[in-house]
PDB file of C-alpha atoms and ligand atoms in Angstrom:
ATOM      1  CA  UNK K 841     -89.171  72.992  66.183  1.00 76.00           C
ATOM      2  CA  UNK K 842     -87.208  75.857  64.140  1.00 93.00           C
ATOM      3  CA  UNK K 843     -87.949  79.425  66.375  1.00 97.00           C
ATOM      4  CA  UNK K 844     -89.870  81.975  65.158  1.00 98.00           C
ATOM      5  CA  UNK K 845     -88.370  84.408  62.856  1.00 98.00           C
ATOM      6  CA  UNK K 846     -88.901  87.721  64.203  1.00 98.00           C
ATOM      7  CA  UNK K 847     -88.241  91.587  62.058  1.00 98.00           C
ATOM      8  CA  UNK K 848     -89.075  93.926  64.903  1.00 98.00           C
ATOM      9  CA  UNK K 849     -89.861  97.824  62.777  1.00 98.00           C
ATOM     10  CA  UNK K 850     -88.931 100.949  65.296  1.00 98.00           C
ATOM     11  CA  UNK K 851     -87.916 104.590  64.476  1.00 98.00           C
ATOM     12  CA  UNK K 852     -86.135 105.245  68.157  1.00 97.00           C
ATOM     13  CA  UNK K 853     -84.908 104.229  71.362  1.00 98.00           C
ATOM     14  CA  UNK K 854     -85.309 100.882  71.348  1.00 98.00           C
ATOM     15  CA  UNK K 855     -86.250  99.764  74.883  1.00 98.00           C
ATOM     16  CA  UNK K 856     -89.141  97.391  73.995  1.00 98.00           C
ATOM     17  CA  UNK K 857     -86.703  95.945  71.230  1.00 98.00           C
ATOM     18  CA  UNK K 858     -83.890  95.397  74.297  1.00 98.00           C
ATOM     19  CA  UNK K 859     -86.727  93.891  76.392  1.00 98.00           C
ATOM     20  CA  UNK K 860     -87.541  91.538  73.820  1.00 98.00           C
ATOM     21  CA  UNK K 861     -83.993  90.815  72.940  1.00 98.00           C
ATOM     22  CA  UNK K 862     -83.530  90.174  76.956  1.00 98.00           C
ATOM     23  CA  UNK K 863     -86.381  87.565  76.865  1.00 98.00           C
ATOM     24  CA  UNK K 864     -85.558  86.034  73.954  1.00 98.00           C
ATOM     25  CA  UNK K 865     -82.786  84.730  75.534  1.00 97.00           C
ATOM     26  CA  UNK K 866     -84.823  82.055  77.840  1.00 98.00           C
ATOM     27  CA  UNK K 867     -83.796  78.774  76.413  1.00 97.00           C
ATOM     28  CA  UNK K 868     -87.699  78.129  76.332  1.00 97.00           C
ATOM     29  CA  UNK K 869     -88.252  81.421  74.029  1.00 98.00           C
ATOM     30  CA  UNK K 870     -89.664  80.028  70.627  1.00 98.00           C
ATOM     31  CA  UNK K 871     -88.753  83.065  68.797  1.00 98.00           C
ATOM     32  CA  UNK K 872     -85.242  84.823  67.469  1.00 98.00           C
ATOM     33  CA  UNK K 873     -85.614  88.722  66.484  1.00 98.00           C
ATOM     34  CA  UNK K 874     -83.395  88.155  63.053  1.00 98.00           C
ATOM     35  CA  UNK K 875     -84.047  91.602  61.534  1.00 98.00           C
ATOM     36  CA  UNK K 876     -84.029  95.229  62.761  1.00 98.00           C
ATOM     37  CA  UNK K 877     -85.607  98.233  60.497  1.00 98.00           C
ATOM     38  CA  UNK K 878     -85.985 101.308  61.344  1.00 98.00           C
ATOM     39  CA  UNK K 879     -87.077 104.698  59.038  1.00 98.00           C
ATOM     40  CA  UNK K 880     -84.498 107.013  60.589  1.00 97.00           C
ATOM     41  CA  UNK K 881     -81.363 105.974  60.487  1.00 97.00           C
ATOM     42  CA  UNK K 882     -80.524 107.416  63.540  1.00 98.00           C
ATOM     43  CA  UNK K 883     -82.800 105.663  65.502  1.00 98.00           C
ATOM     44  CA  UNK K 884     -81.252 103.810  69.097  1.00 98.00           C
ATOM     45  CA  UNK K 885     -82.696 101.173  68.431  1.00 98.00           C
ATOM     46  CA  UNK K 886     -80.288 100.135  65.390  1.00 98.00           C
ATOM     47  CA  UNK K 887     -77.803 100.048  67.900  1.00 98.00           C
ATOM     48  CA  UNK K 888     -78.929  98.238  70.382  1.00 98.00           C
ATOM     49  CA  UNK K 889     -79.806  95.678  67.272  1.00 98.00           C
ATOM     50  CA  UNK K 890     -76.287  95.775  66.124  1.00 98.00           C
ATOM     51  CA  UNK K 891     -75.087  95.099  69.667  1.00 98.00           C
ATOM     52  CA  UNK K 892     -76.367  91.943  69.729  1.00 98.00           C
ATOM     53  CA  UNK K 893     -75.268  90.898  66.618  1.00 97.00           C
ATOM     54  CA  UNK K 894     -78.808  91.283  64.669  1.00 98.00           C
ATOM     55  CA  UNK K 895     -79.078  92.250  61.125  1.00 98.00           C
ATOM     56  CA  UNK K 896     -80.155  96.388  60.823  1.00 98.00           C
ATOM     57  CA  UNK K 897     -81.913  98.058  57.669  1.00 98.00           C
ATOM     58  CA  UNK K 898     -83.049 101.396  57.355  1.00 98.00           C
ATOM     59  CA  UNK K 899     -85.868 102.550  55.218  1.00 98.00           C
ATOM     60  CA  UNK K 900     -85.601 105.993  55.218  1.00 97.00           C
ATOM     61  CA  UNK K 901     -89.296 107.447  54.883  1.00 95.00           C
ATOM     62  CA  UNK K 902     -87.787 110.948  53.999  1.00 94.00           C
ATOM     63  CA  UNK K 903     -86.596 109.568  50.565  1.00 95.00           C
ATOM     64  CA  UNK K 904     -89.965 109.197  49.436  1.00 96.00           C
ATOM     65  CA  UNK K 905     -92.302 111.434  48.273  1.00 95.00           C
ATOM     66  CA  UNK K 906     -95.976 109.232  48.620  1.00 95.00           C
ATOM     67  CA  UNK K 907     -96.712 106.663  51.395  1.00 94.00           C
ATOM     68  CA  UNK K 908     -97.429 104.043  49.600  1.00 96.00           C
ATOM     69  CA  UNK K 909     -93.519 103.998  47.816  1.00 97.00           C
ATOM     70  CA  UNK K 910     -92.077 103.856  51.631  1.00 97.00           C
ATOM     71  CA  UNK K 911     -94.547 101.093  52.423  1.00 97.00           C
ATOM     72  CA  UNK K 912     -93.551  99.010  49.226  1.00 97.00           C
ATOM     73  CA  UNK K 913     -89.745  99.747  49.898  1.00 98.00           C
ATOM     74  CA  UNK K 914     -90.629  98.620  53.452  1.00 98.00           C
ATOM     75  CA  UNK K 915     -91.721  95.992  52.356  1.00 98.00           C
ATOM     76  CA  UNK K 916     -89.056  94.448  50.079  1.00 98.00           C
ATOM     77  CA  UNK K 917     -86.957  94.559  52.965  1.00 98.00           C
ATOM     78  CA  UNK K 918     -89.482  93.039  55.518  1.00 98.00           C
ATOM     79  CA  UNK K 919     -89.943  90.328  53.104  1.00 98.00           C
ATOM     80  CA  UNK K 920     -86.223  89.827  52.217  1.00 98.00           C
ATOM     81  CA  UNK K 921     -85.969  89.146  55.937  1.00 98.00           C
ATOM     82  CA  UNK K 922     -88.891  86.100  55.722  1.00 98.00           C
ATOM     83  CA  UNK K 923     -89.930  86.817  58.758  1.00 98.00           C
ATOM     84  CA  UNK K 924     -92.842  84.630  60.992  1.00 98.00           C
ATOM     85  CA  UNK K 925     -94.091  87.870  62.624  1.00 98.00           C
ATOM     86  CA  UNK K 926     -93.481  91.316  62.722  1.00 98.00           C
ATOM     87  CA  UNK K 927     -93.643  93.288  65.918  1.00 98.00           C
ATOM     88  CA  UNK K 928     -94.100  97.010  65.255  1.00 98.00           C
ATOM     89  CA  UNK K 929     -91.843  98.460  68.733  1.00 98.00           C
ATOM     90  CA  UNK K 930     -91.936 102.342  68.894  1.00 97.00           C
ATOM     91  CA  UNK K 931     -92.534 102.337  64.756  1.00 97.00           C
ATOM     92  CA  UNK K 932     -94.132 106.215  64.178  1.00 95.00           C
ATOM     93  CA  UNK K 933     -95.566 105.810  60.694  1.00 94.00           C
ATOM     94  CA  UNK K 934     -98.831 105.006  59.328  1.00 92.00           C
ATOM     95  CA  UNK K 935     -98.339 102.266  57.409  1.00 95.00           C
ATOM     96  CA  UNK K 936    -101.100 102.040  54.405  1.00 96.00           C
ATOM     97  CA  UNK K 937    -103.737  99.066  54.267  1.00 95.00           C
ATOM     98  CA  UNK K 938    -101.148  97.189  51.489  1.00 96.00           C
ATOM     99  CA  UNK K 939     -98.637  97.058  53.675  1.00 97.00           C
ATOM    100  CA  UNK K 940    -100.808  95.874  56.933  1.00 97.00           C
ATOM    101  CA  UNK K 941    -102.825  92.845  54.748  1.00 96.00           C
ATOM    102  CA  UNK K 942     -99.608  91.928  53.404  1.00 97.00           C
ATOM    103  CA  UNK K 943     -98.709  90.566  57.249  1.00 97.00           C
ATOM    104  CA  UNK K 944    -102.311  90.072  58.428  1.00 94.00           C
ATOM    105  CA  UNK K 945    -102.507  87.559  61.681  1.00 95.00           C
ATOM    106  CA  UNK K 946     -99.087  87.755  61.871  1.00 97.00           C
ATOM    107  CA  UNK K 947     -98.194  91.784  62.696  1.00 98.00           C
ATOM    108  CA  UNK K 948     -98.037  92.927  66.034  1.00 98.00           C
ATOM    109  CA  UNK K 949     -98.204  96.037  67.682  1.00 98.00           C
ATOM    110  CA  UNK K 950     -97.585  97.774  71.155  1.00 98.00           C
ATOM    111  CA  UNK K 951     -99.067 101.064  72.280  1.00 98.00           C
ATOM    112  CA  UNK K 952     -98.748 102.887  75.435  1.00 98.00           C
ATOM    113  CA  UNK K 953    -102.536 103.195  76.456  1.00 98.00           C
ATOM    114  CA  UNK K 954    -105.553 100.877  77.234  1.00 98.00           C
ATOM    115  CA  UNK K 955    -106.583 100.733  73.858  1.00 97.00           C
ATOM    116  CA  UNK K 956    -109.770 101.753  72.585  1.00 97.00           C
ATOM    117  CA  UNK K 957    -108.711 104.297  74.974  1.00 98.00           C
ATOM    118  CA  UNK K 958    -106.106 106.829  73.717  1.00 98.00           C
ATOM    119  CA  UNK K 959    -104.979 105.778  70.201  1.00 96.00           C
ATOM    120  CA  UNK K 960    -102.375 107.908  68.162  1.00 95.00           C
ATOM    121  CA  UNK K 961     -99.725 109.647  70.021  1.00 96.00           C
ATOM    122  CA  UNK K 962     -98.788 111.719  73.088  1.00 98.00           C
ATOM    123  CA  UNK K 963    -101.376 108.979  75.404  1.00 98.00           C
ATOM    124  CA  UNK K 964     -99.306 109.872  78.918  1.00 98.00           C
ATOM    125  CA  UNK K 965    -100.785 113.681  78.428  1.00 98.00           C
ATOM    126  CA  UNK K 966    -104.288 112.874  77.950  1.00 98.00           C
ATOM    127  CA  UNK K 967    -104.766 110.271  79.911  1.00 98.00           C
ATOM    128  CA  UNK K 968    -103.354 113.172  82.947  1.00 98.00           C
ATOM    129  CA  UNK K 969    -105.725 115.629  81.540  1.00 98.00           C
ATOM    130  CA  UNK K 970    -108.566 113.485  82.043  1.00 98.00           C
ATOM    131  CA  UNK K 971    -107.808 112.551  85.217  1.00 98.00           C
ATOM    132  CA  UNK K 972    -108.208 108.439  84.386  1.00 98.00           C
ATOM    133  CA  UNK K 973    -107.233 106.458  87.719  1.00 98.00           C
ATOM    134  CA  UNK K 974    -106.252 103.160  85.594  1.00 98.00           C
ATOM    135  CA  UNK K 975    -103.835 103.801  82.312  1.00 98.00           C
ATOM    136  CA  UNK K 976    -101.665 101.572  80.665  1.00 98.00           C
ATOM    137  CA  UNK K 977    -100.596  99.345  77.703  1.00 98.00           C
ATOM    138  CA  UNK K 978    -102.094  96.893  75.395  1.00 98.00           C
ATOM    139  CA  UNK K 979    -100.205  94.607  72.445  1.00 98.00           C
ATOM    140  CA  UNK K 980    -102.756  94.168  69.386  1.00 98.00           C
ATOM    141  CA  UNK K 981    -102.448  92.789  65.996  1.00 98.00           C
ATOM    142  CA  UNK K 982    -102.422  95.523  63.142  1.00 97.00           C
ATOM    143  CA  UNK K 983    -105.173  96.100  60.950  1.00 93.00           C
ATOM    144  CA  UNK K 984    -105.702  99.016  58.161  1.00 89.00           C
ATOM    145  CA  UNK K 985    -107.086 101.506  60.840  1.00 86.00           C
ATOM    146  CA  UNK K 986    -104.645 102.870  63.831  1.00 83.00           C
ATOM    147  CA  UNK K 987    -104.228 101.184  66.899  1.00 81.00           C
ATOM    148  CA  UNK K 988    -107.750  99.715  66.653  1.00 90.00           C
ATOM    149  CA  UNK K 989    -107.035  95.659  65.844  1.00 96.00           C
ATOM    150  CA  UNK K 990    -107.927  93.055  68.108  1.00 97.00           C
ATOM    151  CA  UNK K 991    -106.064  92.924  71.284  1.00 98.00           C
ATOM    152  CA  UNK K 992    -104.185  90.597  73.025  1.00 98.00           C
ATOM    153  CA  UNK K 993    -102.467  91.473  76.286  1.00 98.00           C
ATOM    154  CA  UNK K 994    -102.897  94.670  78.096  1.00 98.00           C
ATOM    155  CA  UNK K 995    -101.725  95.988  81.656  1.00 98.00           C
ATOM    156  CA  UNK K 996    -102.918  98.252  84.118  1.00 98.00           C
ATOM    157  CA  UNK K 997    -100.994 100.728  86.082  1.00 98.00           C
ATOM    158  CA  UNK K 998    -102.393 103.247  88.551  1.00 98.00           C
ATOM    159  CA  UNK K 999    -102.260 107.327  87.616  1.00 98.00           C
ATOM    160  CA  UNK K1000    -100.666 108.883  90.772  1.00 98.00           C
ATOM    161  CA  UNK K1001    -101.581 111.733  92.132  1.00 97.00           C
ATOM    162  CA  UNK K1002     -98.534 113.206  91.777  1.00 97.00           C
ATOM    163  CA  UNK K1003     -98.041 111.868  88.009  1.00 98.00           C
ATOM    164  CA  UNK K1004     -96.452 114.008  85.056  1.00 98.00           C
ATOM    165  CA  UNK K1005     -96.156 112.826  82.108  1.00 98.00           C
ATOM    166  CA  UNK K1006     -92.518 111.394  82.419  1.00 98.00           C
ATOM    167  CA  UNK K1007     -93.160 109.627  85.696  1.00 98.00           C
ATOM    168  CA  UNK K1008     -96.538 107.985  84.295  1.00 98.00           C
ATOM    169  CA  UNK K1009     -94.931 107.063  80.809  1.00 98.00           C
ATOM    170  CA  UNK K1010     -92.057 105.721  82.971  1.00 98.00           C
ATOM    171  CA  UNK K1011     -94.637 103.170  84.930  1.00 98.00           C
ATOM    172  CA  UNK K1012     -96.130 102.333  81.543  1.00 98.00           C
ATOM    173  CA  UNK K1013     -93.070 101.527  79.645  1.00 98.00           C
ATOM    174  CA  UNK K1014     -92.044  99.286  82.557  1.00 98.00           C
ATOM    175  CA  UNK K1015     -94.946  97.606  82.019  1.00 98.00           C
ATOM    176  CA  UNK K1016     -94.556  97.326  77.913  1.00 98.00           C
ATOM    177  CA  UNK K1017     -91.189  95.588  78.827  1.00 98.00           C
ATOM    178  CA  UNK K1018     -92.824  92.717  80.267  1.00 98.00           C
ATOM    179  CA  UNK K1019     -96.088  92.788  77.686  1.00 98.00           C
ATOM    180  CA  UNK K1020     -94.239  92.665  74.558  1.00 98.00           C
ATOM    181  CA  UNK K1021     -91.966  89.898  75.350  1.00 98.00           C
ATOM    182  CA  UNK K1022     -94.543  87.699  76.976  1.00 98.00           C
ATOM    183  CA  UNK K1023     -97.115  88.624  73.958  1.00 98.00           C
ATOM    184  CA  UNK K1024     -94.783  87.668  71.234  1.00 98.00           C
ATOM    185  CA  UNK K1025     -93.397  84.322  73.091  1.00 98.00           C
ATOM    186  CA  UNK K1026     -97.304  83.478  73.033  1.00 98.00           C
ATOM    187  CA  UNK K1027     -97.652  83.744  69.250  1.00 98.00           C
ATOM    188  CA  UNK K1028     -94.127  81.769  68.283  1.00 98.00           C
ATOM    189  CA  UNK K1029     -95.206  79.235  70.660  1.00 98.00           C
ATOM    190  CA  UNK K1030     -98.076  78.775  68.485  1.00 98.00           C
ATOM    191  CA  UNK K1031    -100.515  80.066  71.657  1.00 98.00           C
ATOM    192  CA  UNK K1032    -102.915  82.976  70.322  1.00 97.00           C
ATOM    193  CA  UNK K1033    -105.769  82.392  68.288  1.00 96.00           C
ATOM    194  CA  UNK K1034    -108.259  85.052  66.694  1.00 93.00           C
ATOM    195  CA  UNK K1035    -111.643  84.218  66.571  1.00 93.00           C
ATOM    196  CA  UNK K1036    -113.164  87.662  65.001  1.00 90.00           C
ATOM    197  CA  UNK K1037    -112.126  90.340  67.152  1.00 93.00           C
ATOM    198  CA  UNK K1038    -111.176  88.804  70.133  1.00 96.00           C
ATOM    199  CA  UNK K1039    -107.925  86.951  70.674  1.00 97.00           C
ATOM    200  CA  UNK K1040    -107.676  83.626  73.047  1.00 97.00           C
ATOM    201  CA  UNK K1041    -104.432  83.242  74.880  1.00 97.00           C
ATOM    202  CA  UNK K1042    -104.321  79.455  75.043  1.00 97.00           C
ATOM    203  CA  UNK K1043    -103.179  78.361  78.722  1.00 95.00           C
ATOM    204  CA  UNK K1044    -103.205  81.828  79.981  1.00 92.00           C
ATOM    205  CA  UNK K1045    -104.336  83.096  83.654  1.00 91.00           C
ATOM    206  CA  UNK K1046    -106.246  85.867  84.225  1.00 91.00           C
ATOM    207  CA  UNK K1047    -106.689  87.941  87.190  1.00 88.00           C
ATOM    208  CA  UNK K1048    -109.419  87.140  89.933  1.00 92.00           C
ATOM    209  CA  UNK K1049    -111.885  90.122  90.457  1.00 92.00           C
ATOM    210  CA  UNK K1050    -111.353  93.546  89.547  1.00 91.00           C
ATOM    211  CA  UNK K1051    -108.198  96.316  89.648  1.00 92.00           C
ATOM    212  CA  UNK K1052    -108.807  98.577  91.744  1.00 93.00           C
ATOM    213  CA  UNK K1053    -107.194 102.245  91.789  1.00 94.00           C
ATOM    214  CA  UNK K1054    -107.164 104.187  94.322  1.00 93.00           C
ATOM    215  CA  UNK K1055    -107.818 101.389  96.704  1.00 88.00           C
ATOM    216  CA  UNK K1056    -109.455 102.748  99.782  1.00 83.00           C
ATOM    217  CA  UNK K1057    -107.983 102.423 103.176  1.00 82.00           C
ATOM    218  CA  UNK K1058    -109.927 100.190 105.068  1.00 84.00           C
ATOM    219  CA  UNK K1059    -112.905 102.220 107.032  1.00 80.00           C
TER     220      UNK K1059
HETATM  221  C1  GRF J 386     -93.289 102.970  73.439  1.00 82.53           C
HETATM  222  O1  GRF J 386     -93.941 103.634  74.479  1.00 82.53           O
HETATM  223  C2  GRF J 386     -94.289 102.389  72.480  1.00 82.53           C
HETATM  224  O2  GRF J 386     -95.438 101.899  73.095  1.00 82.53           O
HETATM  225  C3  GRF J 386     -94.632 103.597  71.647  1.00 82.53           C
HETATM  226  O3  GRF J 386     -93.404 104.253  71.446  1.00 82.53           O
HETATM  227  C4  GRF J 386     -92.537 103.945  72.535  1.00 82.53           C
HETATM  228  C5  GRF J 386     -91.306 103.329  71.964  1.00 82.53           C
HETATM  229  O4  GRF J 386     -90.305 103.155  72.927  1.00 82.53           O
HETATM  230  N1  GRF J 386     -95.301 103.220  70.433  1.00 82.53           N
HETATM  231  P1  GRF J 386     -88.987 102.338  72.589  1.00 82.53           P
HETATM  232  O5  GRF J 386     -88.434 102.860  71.265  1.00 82.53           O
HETATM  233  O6  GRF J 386     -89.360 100.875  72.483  1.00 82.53           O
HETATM  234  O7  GRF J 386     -88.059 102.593  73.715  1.00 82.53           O
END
């Protein structure tokens, strides 16, 4: 069976594109990342891309005056690339409901929070200021509205007491590294299904009982 075309959209540094990159590289992986675009063509990430001998596009999103001329010019290039799925890795922009039915079922997304917890951006600082003990990560297919489709993988990570933000996005990202990869070898091996809003993970094992944080000394 041919692998998985993948066109992986980012505007920065590029780790979760490395990670995926890294994994991809398991003789079992059923998926290739064949594209790279970013919308700042100074994004990391190109490099990283370029390193590795993947094809690189930028759509700049400064060049256009109205969203929805950015999302078409997006995606001419997306489509150019004929990609199986897209993976949206560190991508900053709003993309407009066109651009997000045009991949339906087959765009995903990672975001650094326990989604419906903490969508949009700067998740690390809020989740501190309300003082949640859990925090995290979740990968979820994209639909018109932000960070809100249904959701397929997630991890937990414990907020320290001595957390900033930097240390706590650092335990997150970690965390993303493995998600991502694992999430996206699922759907190229033909293993997710969406029934509605909730997404089964065929052959997938889940956790026994409950995470716990903090976890009290014994008494
Ligand atoms: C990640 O935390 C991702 O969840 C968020 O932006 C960050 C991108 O990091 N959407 P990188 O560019 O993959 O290193």
């Amino acid at each position: 069976m041919a692998l998985k075309r993948i066109t992986v959209l980012l505007s920065g540094r590029g780790s979760n594109l490395a990670a995926l990159l890294a994994a991809a590289r398991a003789p079992s992986y059923r998926g290739a990342v064949t594209h790279a675009i970013a919308n700042r063509p100074q994004a990391n990430g190109l490099a990283i891309a370029r390193d590795h001998g993947i094809a690189t596009s930028v759509v700049e999103h400064s060049a256009f005056a109205a969203r929805e001329d950015f999302d078409a010019a997006l995606a001419a290039v997306v489509d150019a690339s004929e990609p199986d799925l897209v993976v949206l890795a560190g991508f900053m922009r709003v993309l407009t409901p066109a651009f997000v039915a045009r991949y339906e079922g087959r765009m995903l997304n990672v975001h650094p929070s326990l989604l419906p917890a903490y969508p949009g951006l700067h998740t690390h600082r809020r989740a501190l200021a309300d003082g949640v003990r859990l925090h995290g990560c979740t990968v979820h297919f994209v639909t018109p509205s932000v960070d809100v489709g249904p959701i397929v993988a997630q991890a937990a990570v414990p907020v320290r007491d001595g957390d900033d933000e930097a240390t706590l996005a650092a335990r997150v990202l970690a965390e993303e590294h493995k998600l991502l990869p694992a999430a996206v070898g699922w759907f190229c091996a033909g293993r997710i299904a969406l029934h509605g809003r909730r997404v089964r993970v065929q052959d997938a094992r889940m956790p026994d009982g409950a995470l716990l944080a903090p976890f009290p000394a014994p008494t």
